[in-house]
Amino acid sequence: MKRRRLTVMTNILIIEDETTIAELERDYFELNGFSVELCHNGDEGLKLALEGSYNLIIVDLMLPGLDGFECCRRIREVKEVPILVVSAKKEEIDKIRTFNLGVDDFITKPFSPSELVARAKAHLTRYERLLGKSKPAEQDEIHIRGLHIDKGARRVFANGEEVAITTKEFDLLVFLASHPNRVFSKSDLFERIWSMDSSGDIATVTVHIRKLRGKLEADPKNPEYIETVWGAGYRFTV
């Protein structure tokens, strides 16, 4: 019985600050038919991971800027791809912490590049199998009670009437509605909608939430959709 081959080209992002190790990993993956992109700091790596289209992401824990733990946490919040940690950290608590963040595998330095590639292939095959059987088609439209969001046309309707909203208001609404019943802090929303390198103020999140409520809610003071979770942030309620 023949084994199923991985789809070509499989794209991998490696977030590793040690150039020699990063290039070694890249060389072994490229020899095995993968397309590889390297990044050497946490902030840039997270931005690439969230904005790019990768089949697998490899993260070191000790990175300049944003550390690997935080990178893994934020990637896993929005991406369903295999995440492998390759780190010199050896304490059991570090491994437990990464697995609790949703990481798929933990490989300790020094490591065998061949074993790393083999483990990556195994996780890719598992994800392909699971997603191929159970992953639903991405929603182009969101219907929640009297609210209708058309993501492709970037149009919003409340109780049958179209609502005029700005680009950032739309992006904020879609993000919250796509992650129902999950609480996001102002900082989380600011980083996702206005980007990490934005020079603005996170107070703009509050302003945009207030404007959205004014346009979408029958009673903005008692919102039906975007709820304030005091001391934590905001939640889109379904």
Coordinates of N, CA and C in Angstrom, one line a residue:
M1 N 0.8 -1.2 0.0 CA 0.0 0.0 0.0 C 0.9 1.2 0.0
K2 N 0.6 2.1 -0.9 CA 1.5 3.3 -1.1 C 1.0 4.3 0.0
R3 N 2.0 5.1 0.5 CA 1.7 6.1 1.4 C 1.4 7.4 0.7
R4 N 0.5 8.2 1.2 CA 0.1 9.4 0.6 C 1.2 10.4 0.7
R5 N 1.5 11.1 -0.4 CA 2.6 12.1 -0.4 C 2.0 13.4 0.0
L6 N 2.8 14.3 0.6 CA 2.4 15.6 0.9 C 2.3 16.5 -0.3
T7 N 1.4 17.4 -0.2 CA 1.2 18.3 -1.4 C 2.3 19.2 -1.6
V8 N 2.8 19.4 -2.8 CA 3.9 20.2 -3.2 C 3.3 21.5 -3.8
M9 N 3.8 22.7 -3.5 CA 4.9 22.9 -2.5 C 4.3 23.1 -1.1
T10 N 5.0 22.5 -0.2 CA 4.6 22.7 1.2 C 5.4 23.8 1.8
N11 N 4.8 24.9 2.3 CA 5.5 26.1 2.8 C 5.7 26.0 4.3
I12 N 7.0 26.3 4.7 CA 7.3 26.2 6.1 C 7.9 27.6 6.5
L13 N 7.5 28.1 7.7 CA 8.2 29.3 8.3 C 9.0 28.8 9.5
I14 N 10.3 29.2 9.5 CA 11.2 28.9 10.6 C 11.5 30.2 11.3
I15 N 11.1 30.3 12.6 CA 11.4 31.5 13.4 C 12.5 31.1 14.4
E16 N 13.8 31.5 14.0 CA 15.0 31.0 14.7 C 16.0 32.1 14.6
D17 N 16.5 32.6 15.8 CA 17.5 33.7 15.8 C 18.9 33.2 15.5
E18 N 19.2 32.0 15.7 CA 20.6 31.5 15.5 C 20.7 31.1 14.0
T19 N 21.4 32.0 13.3 CA 21.5 31.8 11.8 C 22.0 30.5 11.3
T20 N 23.0 29.9 12.0 CA 23.5 28.6 11.6 C 22.5 27.5 11.7
I21 N 21.7 27.5 12.8 CA 20.7 26.5 13.0 C 19.5 26.7 12.0
A22 N 19.1 28.0 11.8 CA 18.0 28.3 10.9 C 18.4 27.8 9.5
E23 N 19.6 28.1 9.1 CA 20.0 27.7 7.7 C 20.2 26.2 7.6
L24 N 20.6 25.5 8.6 CA 20.7 24.1 8.6 C 19.3 23.5 8.5
E25 N 18.4 24.0 9.2 CA 17.0 23.5 9.1 C 16.4 23.7 7.7
R26 N 16.7 24.9 7.2 CA 16.2 25.3 5.8 C 16.8 24.3 4.8
D27 N 18.1 24.0 4.9 CA 18.7 23.2 3.9 C 18.1 21.8 3.9
Y28 N 17.9 21.2 5.1 CA 17.3 19.9 5.1 C 15.9 19.8 4.6
F29 N 15.1 20.9 4.9 CA 13.7 20.9 4.4 C 13.7 21.1 2.9
E30 N 14.6 21.9 2.4 CA 14.6 22.2 1.0 C 15.0 20.9 0.2
L31 N 16.0 20.2 0.8 CA 16.4 18.9 0.2 C 15.2 17.9 0.1
N32 N 14.3 18.1 1.0 CA 13.1 17.2 1.0 C 11.9 17.8 0.3
G33 N 12.1 18.8 -0.5 CA 11.1 19.4 -1.4 C 10.2 20.4 -0.8
F34 N 10.6 21.0 0.3 CA 9.8 22.0 1.0 C 10.2 23.4 0.5
S35 N 9.3 24.4 0.6 CA 9.6 25.8 0.4 C 9.8 26.4 1.8
V36 N 10.9 27.1 2.1 CA 11.2 27.6 3.4 C 11.4 29.1 3.5
E37 N 10.8 29.7 4.5 CA 11.1 31.1 4.7 C 11.7 31.3 6.1
L38 N 12.8 32.0 6.3 CA 13.4 32.2 7.6 C 13.1 33.6 8.2
C39 N 13.0 33.6 9.5 CA 12.8 34.9 10.2 C 13.6 34.7 11.5
H40 N 14.3 35.8 11.9 CA 15.2 35.8 13.1 C 14.8 36.5 14.3
N41 N 13.5 37.0 14.4 CA 13.1 37.6 15.6 C 11.6 37.4 15.8
G42 N 11.1 37.5 17.0 CA 9.7 37.1 17.3 C 8.7 38.0 16.7
D43 N 8.9 39.3 16.8 CA 7.9 40.2 16.3 C 7.6 40.0 14.8
E44 N 8.7 40.0 14.0 CA 8.6 39.8 12.6 C 8.0 38.4 12.3
G45 N 8.5 37.4 13.0 CA 8.0 36.1 12.8 C 6.5 35.9 13.0
L46 N 6.0 36.6 14.1 CA 4.5 36.5 14.3 C 3.8 37.2 13.2
K47 N 4.3 38.3 12.8 CA 3.6 39.0 11.7 C 3.5 38.2 10.4
L48 N 4.7 37.5 10.1 CA 4.7 36.7 8.9 C 3.7 35.5 9.1
A49 N 3.7 34.9 10.3 CA 2.9 33.7 10.5 C 1.4 34.1 10.4
L50 N 1.0 35.2 10.9 CA -0.4 35.6 10.8 C -0.8 36.1 9.4
E51 N 0.1 36.7 8.7 CA -0.3 37.2 7.4 C 0.0 36.3 6.2
G52 N 0.9 35.3 6.4 CA 1.3 34.5 5.3 C 0.5 33.2 5.3
S53 N 0.8 32.4 4.3 CA 0.1 31.1 4.1 C 1.2 30.0 4.3
Y54 N 1.2 29.4 5.5 CA 2.2 28.3 5.7 C 1.5 27.1 6.2
N55 N 2.1 25.9 5.8 CA 1.6 24.6 6.1 C 2.1 24.2 7.5
L56 N 3.3 24.7 7.9 CA 3.9 24.3 9.2 C 4.8 25.5 9.7
I57 N 4.9 25.7 11.0 CA 5.7 26.7 11.5 C 6.6 26.1 12.6
I58 N 7.9 26.5 12.6 CA 8.9 26.0 13.5 C 9.3 27.2 14.3
V59 N 9.3 27.1 15.7 CA 9.6 28.3 16.5 C 10.6 28.0 17.6
D60 N 11.6 28.8 17.7 CA 12.5 28.8 18.8 C 11.9 29.5 20.0
L61 N 12.2 29.2 21.2 CA 11.6 29.9 22.4 C 12.3 31.1 22.8
M62 N 13.6 31.1 22.7 CA 14.4 32.3 23.1 C 14.7 33.1 21.9
L63 N 13.9 34.1 21.7 CA 14.0 35.0 20.5 C 14.1 36.4 20.9
P64 N 14.8 37.2 20.1 CA 14.8 38.7 20.4 C 13.4 39.2 20.1
G65 N 13.0 40.2 20.9 CA 11.7 40.8 20.7 C 10.7 39.9 21.4
L66 N 9.6 39.6 20.7 CA 8.6 38.7 21.3 C 9.1 37.3 21.5
D67 N 8.9 36.7 22.6 CA 9.5 35.3 22.8 C 8.7 34.3 22.2
G68 N 9.2 33.1 22.1 CA 8.6 32.0 21.4 C 7.3 31.5 22.0
F69 N 7.2 31.6 23.3 CA 5.9 31.2 24.0 C 4.8 32.1 23.5
E70 N 5.0 33.4 23.5 CA 4.0 34.4 23.1 C 3.6 34.2 21.6
C71 N 4.7 33.9 20.8 CA 4.5 33.7 19.3 C 3.5 32.5 19.1
C72 N 3.8 31.4 19.8 CA 3.0 30.2 19.7 C 1.6 30.5 20.1
R73 N 1.4 31.2 21.2 CA 0.1 31.5 21.8 C -0.8 32.2 20.7
R74 N -0.2 33.3 20.2 CA -0.9 34.1 19.2 C -1.2 33.4 17.9
I75 N -0.2 32.7 17.5 CA -0.4 31.9 16.2 C -1.5 30.9 16.4
R76 N -1.5 30.2 17.5 CA -2.5 29.1 17.7 C -3.9 29.7 17.8
E77 N -4.0 31.0 18.3 CA -5.4 31.6 18.4 C -6.1 31.7 17.1
V78 N -5.3 31.9 16.0 CA -5.9 32.2 14.7 C -5.6 31.2 13.6
K79 N -4.6 30.3 13.8 CA -4.1 29.4 12.8 C -4.2 28.0 13.2
E80 N -4.7 27.1 12.3 CA -4.8 25.7 12.5 C -3.7 25.0 11.6
V81 N -2.5 25.2 12.0 CA -1.3 24.6 11.3 C -0.4 23.9 12.4
P82 N 0.3 22.9 12.0 CA 1.3 22.3 12.9 C 2.3 23.3 13.4
I83 N 2.5 23.4 14.7 CA 3.6 24.3 15.3 C 4.5 23.4 16.0
L84 N 5.8 23.4 15.6 CA 6.9 22.7 16.3 C 7.8 23.6 17.0
V85 N 8.1 23.3 18.2 CA 9.1 24.1 18.9 C 10.5 23.4 18.9
V86 N 11.5 24.1 18.5 CA 12.9 23.6 18.6 C 13.7 24.5 19.5
S87 N 14.1 24.0 20.6 CA 14.6 24.9 21.7 C 15.7 24.3 22.5
A88 N 16.6 25.1 23.0 CA 17.6 24.6 23.9 C 17.1 24.5 25.4
K89 N 15.9 25.0 25.6 CA 15.2 24.8 26.9 C 14.9 23.3 27.1
K90 N 15.2 22.8 28.3 CA 15.1 21.3 28.5 C 14.2 21.0 29.7
E91 N 13.8 22.1 30.4 CA 13.0 21.8 31.6 C 11.6 21.3 31.2
E92 N 11.1 20.4 32.0 CA 9.8 19.8 31.8 C 8.7 20.9 31.8
I93 N 8.8 21.9 32.7 CA 7.8 22.9 32.8 C 7.7 23.7 31.5
D94 N 8.8 23.9 30.7 CA 8.8 24.6 29.5 C 8.0 23.8 28.4
K95 N 8.2 22.5 28.4 CA 7.5 21.6 27.5 C 6.0 21.6 27.8
I96 N 5.7 21.5 29.1 CA 4.3 21.5 29.4 C 3.6 22.8 29.0
R97 N 4.3 23.9 29.3 CA 3.8 25.2 28.9 C 3.5 25.3 27.4
T98 N 4.5 24.9 26.6 CA 4.2 25.0 25.2 C 3.1 24.1 24.7
F99 N 3.0 22.9 25.2 CA 1.9 22.0 24.9 C 0.5 22.6 25.3
N100 N 0.5 23.3 26.4 CA -0.7 23.9 26.9 C -1.1 25.1 25.9
L101 N -0.1 25.6 25.2 CA -0.4 26.7 24.3 C -0.9 26.2 22.9
G102 N -0.9 24.8 22.7 CA -1.4 24.3 21.5 C -0.3 23.8 20.5
V103 N 1.0 23.8 21.0 CA 2.1 23.4 20.2 C 2.0 21.8 19.9
D104 N 2.4 21.4 18.8 CA 2.2 20.0 18.4 C 3.4 19.1 18.8
D105 N 4.6 19.7 18.9 CA 5.8 18.9 19.2 C 6.9 19.8 19.7
F106 N 7.7 19.2 20.5 CA 8.8 19.9 21.2 C 10.1 19.1 20.9
I107 N 11.1 19.7 20.3 CA 12.3 19.1 20.0 C 13.5 19.8 20.6
T108 N 14.3 19.1 21.4 CA 15.4 19.8 22.2 C 16.7 19.9 21.4
K109 N 17.3 21.1 21.4 CA 18.6 21.2 20.8 C 19.7 20.6 21.7
P110 N 20.7 20.0 21.2 CA 21.0 19.8 19.8 C 20.1 18.7 19.3
F111 N 19.7 18.7 18.0 CA 18.8 17.8 17.4 C 19.3 17.2 16.1
S112 N 18.7 16.1 15.7 CA 19.0 15.5 14.4 C 18.1 16.2 13.3
P113 N 18.7 16.9 12.3 CA 17.9 17.5 11.3 C 17.0 16.5 10.6
S114 N 17.4 15.3 10.4 CA 16.6 14.3 9.7 C 15.4 13.9 10.5
E115 N 15.6 13.8 11.9 CA 14.5 13.6 12.7 C 13.5 14.7 12.7
L116 N 14.0 15.9 12.7 CA 13.1 17.1 12.6 C 12.2 17.0 11.3
V117 N 12.8 16.7 10.2 CA 12.1 16.6 9.0 C 11.0 15.5 9.1
A118 N 11.4 14.4 9.6 CA 10.5 13.3 9.7 C 9.3 13.6 10.6
R119 N 9.6 14.3 11.7 CA 8.5 14.7 12.6 C 7.6 15.7 11.9
A120 N 8.2 16.6 11.2 CA 7.4 17.6 10.5 C 6.5 16.9 9.5
K121 N 7.0 16.0 8.7 CA 6.2 15.2 7.7 C 5.0 14.5 8.4
A122 N 5.3 13.9 9.6 CA 4.3 13.2 10.3 C 3.1 14.1 10.7
H123 N 3.5 15.3 11.2 CA 2.5 16.2 11.7 C 1.7 16.8 10.5
L124 N 2.4 17.1 9.4 CA 1.7 17.5 8.2 C 0.7 16.5 7.7
T125 N 1.1 15.3 7.6 CA 0.2 14.2 7.1 C -1.0 14.1 8.0
R126 N -0.8 14.2 9.4 CA -1.9 14.1 10.3 C -2.9 15.2 10.1
Y127 N -2.3 16.5 10.0 CA -3.2 17.6 9.8 C -4.0 17.5 8.5
E128 N -3.3 17.1 7.4 CA -4.0 16.9 6.1 C -5.1 15.9 6.2
R129 N -4.9 14.9 6.9 CA -5.9 13.8 7.1 C -7.1 14.4 7.9
L130 N -6.8 15.0 9.0 CA -7.9 15.5 9.9 C -8.7 16.6 9.2
L131 N -8.0 17.6 8.6 CA -8.7 18.7 7.9 C -9.4 18.2 6.7
G132 N -8.8 17.3 6.0 CA -9.5 16.8 4.8 C -10.8 16.2 5.1
K133 N -10.9 15.6 6.2 CA -12.2 14.9 6.6 C -13.2 15.8 7.3
S134 N -12.7 16.8 8.1 CA -13.6 17.5 8.9 C -13.6 19.0 8.8
K135 N -12.7 19.6 8.1 CA -12.6 21.0 8.0 C -13.7 21.6 7.1
P136 N -14.6 22.4 7.7 CA -15.7 23.0 6.9 C -15.2 24.1 5.9
A137 N -15.9 24.4 4.9 CA -15.5 25.4 4.0 C -15.6 26.8 4.7
E138 N -14.6 27.6 4.5 CA -14.6 28.9 5.1 C -15.8 29.7 4.8
Q139 N -16.4 30.3 5.8 CA -17.6 31.1 5.7 C -17.3 32.4 5.0
D140 N -18.1 32.6 3.8 CA -18.0 33.9 3.2 C -19.0 34.9 3.8
E141 N -20.0 34.3 4.4 CA -21.0 35.2 5.1 C -21.3 34.7 6.5
I142 N -21.6 35.6 7.4 CA -21.9 35.3 8.7 C -23.3 35.8 9.0
H143 N -24.1 34.9 9.6 CA -25.5 35.3 9.9 C -25.7 35.0 11.4
I144 N -25.9 36.1 12.2 CA -26.1 35.9 13.6 C -27.3 36.8 14.0
R145 N -28.4 36.1 14.3 CA -29.7 36.8 14.6 C -30.0 37.8 13.5
G146 N -30.1 39.1 13.8 CA -30.5 40.1 12.8 C -29.3 40.7 12.0
L147 N -28.1 40.1 12.3 CA -26.9 40.7 11.7 C -26.4 39.8 10.6
H148 N -26.1 40.4 9.4 CA -25.6 39.7 8.2 C -24.4 40.3 7.8
I149 N -23.2 39.6 7.8 CA -22.0 40.1 7.3 C -21.5 39.4 6.1
D150 N -21.4 40.1 5.0 CA -20.9 39.5 3.7 C -19.4 39.9 3.6
K151 N -18.5 38.9 3.9 CA -17.1 39.2 3.9 C -16.5 39.5 2.6
G152 N -17.0 38.8 1.5 CA -16.5 39.0 0.2 C -16.8 40.4 -0.3
A153 N -18.0 40.8 -0.1 CA -18.5 42.1 -0.6 C -18.2 43.2 0.4
R154 N -17.8 42.9 1.6 CA -17.5 43.8 2.7 C -18.7 44.7 2.9
R155 N -19.8 44.0 3.1 CA -21.1 44.7 3.4 C -21.7 44.2 4.7
V156 N -22.4 45.0 5.4 CA -23.0 44.6 6.7 C -24.5 45.1 6.7
F157 N -25.3 44.2 7.1 CA -26.8 44.4 7.2 C -27.3 44.1 8.6
A158 N -28.0 45.1 9.1 CA -28.6 44.9 10.5 C -30.1 45.0 10.3
N159 N -30.8 43.9 10.6 CA -32.2 43.7 10.5 C -32.7 44.1 9.1
G160 N -32.0 43.7 8.1 CA -32.3 43.8 6.7 C -31.9 45.1 6.0
E161 N -31.3 46.1 6.8 CA -30.9 47.3 6.3 C -29.4 47.4 6.3
E162 N -28.8 47.9 5.1 CA -27.3 48.0 5.0 C -26.8 49.1 6.0
V163 N -25.7 48.8 6.6 CA -25.1 49.7 7.5 C -23.8 50.2 6.9
A164 N -23.5 51.5 6.9 CA -22.3 52.0 6.4 C -21.2 52.0 7.5
I165 N -20.2 51.3 7.3 CA -19.1 51.2 8.3 C -17.8 51.4 7.6
T166 N -16.8 51.9 8.4 CA -15.4 52.1 7.8 C -14.7 50.8 7.7
T167 N -13.5 50.9 7.0 CA -12.7 49.7 6.8 C -12.3 49.0 8.1
K168 N -11.8 49.8 9.0 CA -11.3 49.2 10.3 C -12.5 48.7 11.1
E169 N -13.7 49.4 11.1 CA -14.8 48.9 11.8 C -15.2 47.5 11.2
F170 N -15.2 47.4 9.9 CA -15.5 46.1 9.3 C -14.6 45.0 9.7
D171 N -13.3 45.3 9.6 CA -12.2 44.3 10.0 C -12.4 43.9 11.5
L172 N -12.7 44.9 12.3 CA -12.9 44.6 13.7 C -14.1 43.7 14.0
L173 N -15.2 44.1 13.3 CA -16.4 43.3 13.4 C -16.3 41.9 12.9
V174 N -15.6 41.7 11.7 CA -15.4 40.4 11.2 C -14.6 39.5 12.1
F175 N -13.5 40.1 12.6 CA -12.6 39.3 13.5 C -13.4 38.8 14.7
L176 N -14.1 39.7 15.4 CA -14.9 39.3 16.6 C -15.9 38.3 16.3
A177 N -16.7 38.5 15.2 CA -17.8 37.6 14.8 C -17.2 36.3 14.3
S178 N -16.0 36.2 13.9 CA -15.4 35.0 13.4 C -14.9 34.2 14.6
H179 N -14.8 34.8 15.8 CA -14.3 34.1 17.0 C -15.4 34.3 18.1
P180 N -16.6 33.8 17.9 CA -17.7 34.1 18.8 C -17.4 33.5 20.2
N181 N -17.9 34.3 21.2 CA -17.8 33.9 22.6 C -16.4 33.9 23.2
R182 N -15.4 34.4 22.5 CA -14.1 34.5 23.0 C -13.7 35.9 23.4
V183 N -13.1 36.1 24.5 CA -12.7 37.4 25.0 C -11.4 37.8 24.4
F184 N -11.3 39.0 23.9 CA -10.1 39.6 23.4 C -9.8 40.9 24.1
S185 N -8.6 41.1 24.6 CA -8.3 42.4 25.2 C -8.1 43.5 24.2
K186 N -8.1 44.7 24.7 CA -7.9 45.9 23.7 C -6.6 45.7 23.0
S187 N -5.6 45.3 23.8 CA -4.2 45.1 23.1 C -4.3 44.1 22.1
D188 N -5.0 42.9 22.3 CA -5.1 41.9 21.3 C -5.7 42.4 20.0
L189 N -6.8 43.1 20.2 CA -7.6 43.6 19.1 C -6.8 44.7 18.3
F190 N -6.1 45.5 19.1 CA -5.3 46.5 18.4 C -4.2 45.9 17.6
E191 N -3.5 44.9 18.1 CA -2.4 44.3 17.4 C -2.9 43.6 16.1
R192 N -4.1 42.9 16.2 CA -4.6 42.2 15.1 C -5.2 43.1 14.0
I193 N -5.9 44.2 14.4 CA -6.6 45.0 13.4 C -5.7 46.2 12.9
W194 N -5.0 46.7 13.8 CA -4.2 47.9 13.4 C -2.7 47.5 13.2
S195 N -2.3 46.3 13.5 CA -1.0 45.8 13.3 C -0.1 46.1 14.4
M196 N 0.9 45.3 14.7 CA 1.8 45.4 15.8 C 2.7 46.7 15.7
D197 N 3.0 47.1 14.5 CA 3.9 48.3 14.3 C 3.1 49.6 14.2
S198 N 1.8 49.6 14.4 CA 1.0 50.8 14.3 C 1.5 51.8 15.4
S199 N 1.5 53.0 15.1 CA 1.9 54.0 16.1 C 0.7 54.6 16.8
G200 N -0.5 54.1 16.7 CA -1.7 54.6 17.3 C -1.8 54.2 18.7
D201 N -3.0 54.5 19.3 CA -3.3 54.3 20.7 C -4.3 53.2 20.8
I202 N -4.2 52.3 21.8 CA -5.2 51.2 21.9 C -6.6 51.8 22.3
A203 N -6.6 53.0 22.7 CA -7.9 53.6 23.0 C -8.8 53.7 21.7
T204 N -8.2 53.6 20.5 CA -8.9 53.6 19.3 C -9.8 52.4 19.2
V205 N -9.5 51.3 19.9 CA -10.3 50.1 19.9 C -11.7 50.4 20.6
T206 N -11.6 51.1 21.7 CA -12.8 51.5 22.4 C -13.7 52.4 21.6
V207 N -13.1 53.3 20.9 CA -13.8 54.2 20.0 C -14.5 53.5 18.9
H208 N -13.8 52.5 18.3 CA -14.4 51.8 17.2 C -15.5 50.8 17.7
I209 N -15.4 50.3 18.9 CA -16.4 49.4 19.4 C -17.7 50.3 19.7
R210 N -17.5 51.4 20.2 CA -18.6 52.3 20.5 C -19.3 52.7 19.2
K211 N -18.6 53.0 18.1 CA -19.2 53.3 16.9 C -20.0 52.1 16.3
L212 N -19.4 50.9 16.4 CA -20.0 49.8 15.9 C -21.4 49.5 16.6
R213 N -21.3 49.7 17.9 CA -22.6 49.5 18.7 C -23.6 50.5 18.3
G214 N -23.2 51.7 18.0 CA -24.1 52.7 17.6 C -24.8 52.4 16.3
K215 N -24.1 51.7 15.4 CA -24.6 51.4 14.1 C -25.4 50.1 14.0
L216 N -25.0 49.1 15.0 CA -25.6 47.8 14.9 C -26.6 47.4 15.9
E217 N -26.4 48.0 17.1 CA -27.2 47.6 18.2 C -28.5 48.4 18.3
A218 N -29.6 47.8 18.7 CA -30.9 48.5 18.9 C -30.8 49.4 20.1
D219 N -30.0 48.9 21.1 CA -29.8 49.7 22.3 C -28.3 49.6 22.6
P220 N -27.5 50.5 22.2 CA -26.0 50.5 22.3 C -25.6 50.4 23.8
K221 N -26.4 50.9 24.7 CA -26.0 50.8 26.1 C -26.2 49.4 26.7
N222 N -27.0 48.6 26.0 CA -27.2 47.2 26.4 C -27.0 46.3 25.2
P223 N -25.8 46.2 24.7 CA -25.5 45.5 23.4 C -25.9 44.1 23.4
E224 N -26.4 43.7 22.2 CA -26.8 42.3 21.9 C -25.6 41.5 21.3
Y225 N -24.7 42.2 20.6 CA -23.6 41.5 19.9 C -22.3 41.7 20.6
I226 N -21.8 42.9 20.7 CA -20.4 43.1 21.2 C -20.5 43.5 22.7
E227 N -20.1 42.5 23.5 CA -20.3 42.6 25.0 C -18.9 43.0 25.6
T228 N -19.0 43.9 26.6 CA -17.8 44.3 27.4 C -17.7 43.3 28.5
V229 N -16.5 42.7 28.6 CA -16.1 41.9 29.8 C -15.2 42.7 30.6
W230 N -15.7 43.2 31.7 CA -15.0 44.2 32.5 C -13.7 43.6 33.0
G231 N -12.7 44.4 32.8 CA -11.3 44.1 33.2 C -10.6 43.1 32.3
A232 N -11.3 42.7 31.2 CA -10.7 41.7 30.3 C -10.7 42.1 28.8
G233 N -11.8 42.7 28.4 CA -11.9 43.1 27.0 C -13.3 43.0 26.4
Y234 N -13.4 42.5 25.2 CA -14.7 42.4 24.5 C -14.9 41.0 24.0
R235 N -16.2 40.7 23.8 CA -16.6 39.4 23.4 C -17.8 39.5 22.4
F236 N -17.8 38.8 21.3 CA -18.9 38.8 20.4 C -19.8 37.7 20.8
T237 N -21.0 38.0 21.3 CA -21.9 37.0 21.9 C -22.9 36.4 20.8
V238 N -22.9 35.0 20.8 CA -23.9 34.4 20.0 C -24.8 33.5 20.8

